[in-house]
Amino acid sequence: MTGSAPRSDLGTHVVQNQPPPRGDRDLWSEDRPLREIAARIGAHGTALASYGRSLGTAEMGDAARDANRHPPELRLFDSGGRRLDEVRFHPAYHRFMQTSAEAGYAAIPWEGGAGGHATHAGMVYLASQVEPGHCCPLTMTYAAAPVIAAADTLPAPWYDRLLARRYDSATAPVAAKQAVTLGMAMTEKQGGSDVRANTTIAEADGADWRLTGHKWFCSAPMSDGFLTLAQMPAGLSCFLVPRWLEGERNAIRILRLKDKLGNRANASAEIEYDRTLAHLVGAPGEGIRTILQMVHHTRLDTCIAPVGLMRAALGEAHHWVEHRSAFQRRLIDQPLMRQVLADLALDWEGSLALSMHVAGAFDGDTERDRAFARIGVALAKFLANKLCLLVVGEAMEVLGGMGYIEDTPLPLLYREAPLNGIWEGSGNVICLDILRSLAREPRTAEALGAELDAGARLNPAYDSALAEHRARWPAIPPEAEARFFAEQSALLLSASILLRHAPEPVSDAFVRTRLGAPRGRVAGALTGLDTEAILSRLAPPPA
């Protein structure tokens, strides 16, 4: 009967010592650090609270599982052999797209209110805890908005439809739709991150252009348009390629869907352009400069999404140890387990504080805000994604064999953990970008220095670590040291933010274990944590 409890007495044995289902949850109210940060940086708590409640239901958890167990399917032709080049999704995917679009995931930063980017970042963090695959097209839609806004020669509906808080999956041109999403198709086989090596050609066709070439990765191939790069006489330029035209399909040929490790609910494809209609966006020959506006904003999402994955994994681990016993003691009461979880929780808290602080800078209107956003987002992306793999892997191990089973969310989270470290610049690319930014833009170095100085005189160990950092690198470090420099800079920046805003047991523990005394390389290989204070911020509030 609907609503009745599952049977525990199975005849051959009684089910016991198993955690109960987590049921409906409120992702906002159970996340004290997020609520504290949102209030401080001006994010819209009401919007985040509503979104967190809608995502946290058991029903949406089931939908997330369905969307990942039934991945997108490629439909190249109809029954008569006519070309479709379409991707079909499970209804659960469309449900997530609708929920997030209507919440303002892509639109809210551009609607004119204060705290829009911080609110968007909070939504990325919450969505990544439940079903991260659908975030991809919405993130690109969010990030493309300033590029499209500056392209005054595009057909009128594009920008308005981008900002519509709706989801419209119809196969129709932009003028016939209530809302649109945008994807991206830049990477080619021979170039990878080096997009200057792209060989796709753009040829003039009246006021528009025709593209011919191959794209090795096309993210979200059922989007209504794609920002892409192609060579024209003036050099590499940026174009908007509409998916659908009036009365016909644009010549975008899907060759295959990528068989990915994770992000399974979302489709990624290999495509060809065959004299495909495109609109020029930005000045001729300025393609990289134009597309970097989009990349800057997608990087914000790639630094906060892994923090959401960490939060989800730690939530599952904490629920498990609170309701599971071994050797006559609850796991949560065992000192070694508490040490491991508290250590992991510090990685999550530091990453959350850093990423959301950077999101607040995206809302700023001063040159210092903009300079800090440029360097901060790169540092946060690098560190959060390196930590995400470790945190999710350790959380999986906390559950033992069950953590490896698809009945729990851990396998989904584990498959997703490497993605954001690869997307929009892998680790080495990001570290080299950090060095270039500091070398070329004096305001960037000044903004970073000011943020680091803001944590001074609040903790002696921090002051010592900052002095050592500056003595080691009085100038831009050599390329071979870029990762070491980026990691230390990001840890110091996280510590500075925590010292200013987090409870003392959290900030002091972070400084001591990340910047001060020697410790081991694995989670829990350290001493002296106030596990009660740290783990209390991970636990949901009492019922």
Steps between C-alpha positions, in 0.01 A plus 500: 500500500629847414665664798548184704843424645718240326526161672793446735409146614586291196467155651859395453627810679401837639634814336681700765798732540413663168448879474141604425421667166581867515156594366406858418771747591543875496841561346495864610396473864738211571803691365601751767825613329313576177235702682766700685696575184191588296393755759846654505550539124145603414368187331122464485421273792132470408581377150762256627266372772225427249741334259661292775160370615392408147824311426520318832189285472527123476308526174770717344762258628322223312478722193875558515559128501264451204669776299838332549386140452328591172756715317423708190444315173614617158237503223677565171216414260123465498325185378520619139873567508472878532766655716402605854826552692309506827566380853213362707504527880322319780208703645691529829765711325236740370357526849831617640544745214157648565549522877836675470406731214187619682702557818719747307819291482610666173300822513529643850850656465383708202165621633643813659473414869784495749669171583401326178828322433529391864146362483580321176810347657290378792262336254787326321619372839153367589426347158836322492403314816206331328537481120804681360457397136222744419713789628712500183258666253370738767852601600589575139176695457588707807856555381404588143263780599759783510644386166158501336408832664801665336421355155262768371476352149329179611129441443307669780348204690826334605583698812141525622448126459825426684373686805153345501436298815353219296606176341392432143633181340305542175671446166443852369691817403569753773219737400243223553621399847429628849858443614831375362819342627849541358780248464862522399703336222862613495733201544650330194708182479829658412491786750322413822555794733701675228200638310729712282570175314134467397445436129123552462449753220247786483393629156287810448140454388339843478470640852563156651763229477526132409720273711669181386699280734499251784460549877636228727285605795161668482343548842121456527432437127124558530552863602336763282831653403873458543783742545782373283832607352600498134767650277408791274730732301548726804594203720329279757155638570197419714163400355153411623371193317121462527377143538175554313420732207168617362349199325816287508775354714837664500777279362635377833576130463535298817754225434477328837437558867803483725503195728593686817613384842238713674265792433280234346168682507646765270611438142834595348559445130741504213358712218571629151410829341424476127445856376309560818332838544661713773483858632821687578531592868757764591758655271662299219821337617411554867355155564713412802443837666125462441468142622707571811205698636306175501791295634544741792143432613501126436810480719295636789274197467791259471640625829173474696360177348772277653421651839142382456626151419711506818199611705281224359763231559570614855127516572463138397802399708378689806153345476659155475726533802223646716282193441753220462682313779809283497677328785223603742536873430335741261743597227450870571626444858824335394797741523670398176178534300438843650854605415461397136162666454608821673807522278285456190249755630778759521574448130132557423466808725814661362393437141148628565627816666747571219265426209208700638730789594615505137136492387438809711779675310319424173219720635739784582521812288852624575819429310637322806193272504552416136873440549443274797228308314746426220772356723272362772290287268812333358644427845166368628447281195843345530488418870134398532526250218818341631339461843170374361651175374651429841194594703252301291731197492543501877126548555435199281738297711314601817198307372712195426362270234170690486685812389598313185140400422265698278228480767682796660588833331875448556578339161329788318696752706825310451459492120422870502791600723770539228283689250522860613877474534515420128228728365599861422868439555672202659732548797811597308309740275346671802834531681666653196206739466558605860864582430411692181228696677732604781776594256285700260249667730647687800150556643453123522808456718391799711150359550634159600750658737230708665283192558792313654590798718142518627563181697818630663534541876207267564708185543879478556533180298330669205731798526804271497370304202426818304847638571660173392291498181611849404862427584493189283341681205590870509424511126305291250622141548651295217257287300609174662388632841159618381302224671681542830443875487132466404429248775669709770337820379155339500550350846613834640206674337257243644658541842476879481127479426435242773694704757281798427165326488494138629481381861838493670520117538457469123736778394772409750485132406520587130804724549682257724439190286535658154764764558675420827609179669618199298235243415455189289381497142174310559176610662507468878879481526522788747431577865322742728177579313194624687287240326182594686509861381593408143254213454214698652509721191470199274203348682142603412318698770297306758151409387 
